Amino acid sequence: MHEAQKLHVETFRRPALHTVCAPGRAELLGNHTDYNHGWVMALAVDKAITWAVSPRSDHRVELVSTAFPGRVRFNVEDLAKDPEAPWADYVKGLLLELRRAGVAFAGFNAAIHGTIPLGAGLSSSAALLVATALSVRKLFPYTLTEAGVGAIPERDERGELPRPTAAEKLAIAKVCQAAENRFVGVNCGLLDYLSSLFGRADHIVILDFLTLTADWTPLPHEVAVVICPSGVQHALVGGEYNDRRRHCEAAARALGVASLREVDVAGLEAERGRLAARDYACARHVVGENDRVTRGSALLRAGDVAGFGQLLFASHLSSRDDFQNSCPELDALVECARGHAACLGARLTGGGFGGATLNLVWRREASEFQQHLAAGYRQATGRELESWVCQAVDGAG
Ligand code: GLA
């Protein structure tokens, strides 16, 4: 029995009616491009948040999690933040957005178990939001129109609720983003939710944030993706993330474009004089990332994994020097990775300011690489490293 189901039985004295799982994500290439309407290559990873849920006959919600002590209890009519249990604010924020969309729901019990390391830049919060949205969908079936309005879903010929379509997944991602933007206060883009929903086993998902479409390319089997959590917590809520976003938007305004998607590397250089120094540096990162994703997907499709790996190193330097969303621990991990012959590329993954690095290494030497990195990281920072070879898995839903 899954941990979440066990916890449900222990806490609520009966089995859960549904189990819903949403994976975390790793950003392979394309950093801070999502809210600039650019491109990202990502994976849904084999670490997830699982909900075991059952309906209640009243309007109360009870949440219990293996990661936090105690139970969180609230009424669906009273979705106020609670400083005692900030993790539950994500659930409440999501419920508020569903209500705003016109989705009807009542109370429920949920037991939650996660394997995504918290604060490691692997989007545990996005997985929590996606799992909430899909759990509510199971308990109180709804669909969302393209305009984000709740409606009664069609059933299949056996009367069952079909899996969400691509359009529904996109609408769910937007509801999750609204919850994080409005209720939690981080102006993040759609990357984390779309990766958790559109990931595909053994594939990289390539997301286009202007057209809001997904494409997939196989992850070459001869390479492994090694994730290295630095142990330094990222501080998205602390305002650094929103600050970088403001610089990008200021750069787009100064260039007279709707978003940095419309600018290429040469175009940015030509207009450099029109931009304030920080706006330019942030724009250079984003425009460079878009260029690297475009070149990178072509290289991968042509089988040039070594060429692709070089773009990961370039991405990290751009984060470190231009966007300034790295930190000494992430830099130490990347430098140490660069010193191992099996490493094709390494970079910080996700928002930055702590979190994890992502390393592309020859699969047959992955475990030797992990040992090399653990020793190097201990020497450089005194910290222990628990890296893992991540598998790309199917998205939620
Ligand atoms: C965080 C945000 C995403 C994205 C990445 C950086 O994960 O939640 O929307 O901006 O950072 O690419």
mmCIF file with all atom_site columns, C-alpha atoms in Angstrom, residues 101 143-151 167-168 170-172 174:
data_model
loop_
_atom_site.group_PDB
_atom_site.id
_atom_site.type_symbol
_atom_site.label_atom_id
_atom_site.label_alt_id
_atom_site.label_comp_id
_atom_site.label_asym_id
_atom_site.label_entity_id
_atom_site.label_seq_id
_atom_site.pdbx_PDB_ins_code
_atom_site.Cartn_x
_atom_site.Cartn_y
_atom_site.Cartn_z
_atom_site.occupancy
_atom_site.B_iso_or_equiv
_atom_site.pdbx_formal_charge
_atom_site.auth_seq_id
_atom_site.auth_comp_id
_atom_site.auth_asym_id
_atom_site.auth_atom_id
_atom_site.pdbx_PDB_model_num
ATOM 1  C CA . ALA A 1 101 ? -13.704 29.628 -11.876 1.00 0.00 ? 101 ALA A CA 1
ATOM 2  C CA . THR A 1 143 ? -13.869 20.512 -16.479 1.00 0.00 ? 143 THR A CA 1
ATOM 3  C CA . LEU A 1 144 ? -12.572 23.965 -17.321 1.00 0.00 ? 144 LEU A CA 1
ATOM 4  C CA . THR A 1 145 ? -13.321 25.684 -20.601 1.00 0.00 ? 145 THR A CA 1
ATOM 5  C CA . GLU A 1 146 ? -10.561 27.431 -22.520 1.00 0.00 ? 146 GLU A CA 1
ATOM 6  C CA . ALA A 1 147 ? -11.608 30.634 -20.767 1.00 0.00 ? 147 ALA A CA 1
ATOM 7  C CA . GLY A 1 148 ? -11.049 28.885 -17.422 1.00 0.00 ? 148 GLY A CA 1
ATOM 8  C CA . VAL A 1 149 ? -14.725 28.537 -16.528 1.00 0.00 ? 149 VAL A CA 1
ATOM 9  C CA . GLY A 1 150 ? -15.828 25.473 -14.590 1.00 0.00 ? 150 GLY A CA 1
ATOM 10 C CA . ALA A 1 151 ? -18.332 23.159 -16.289 1.00 0.00 ? 151 ALA A CA 1
ATOM 11 C CA . ALA A 1 167 ? -6.747  21.603 -23.207 1.00 0.00 ? 167 ALA A CA 1
ATOM 12 C CA . GLU A 1 168 ? -7.984  20.711 -19.716 1.00 0.00 ? 168 GLU A CA 1
ATOM 13 C CA . LEU A 1 170 ? -3.525  23.671 -19.746 1.00 0.00 ? 170 LEU A CA 1
ATOM 14 C CA . ALA A 1 171 ? -6.543  25.159 -17.978 1.00 0.00 ? 171 ALA A CA 1
ATOM 15 C CA . ILE A 1 172 ? -5.588  23.323 -14.763 1.00 0.00 ? 172 ILE A CA 1
ATOM 16 C CA . LYS A 1 174 ? -3.391  28.208 -15.304 1.00 0.00 ? 174 LYS A CA 1
#
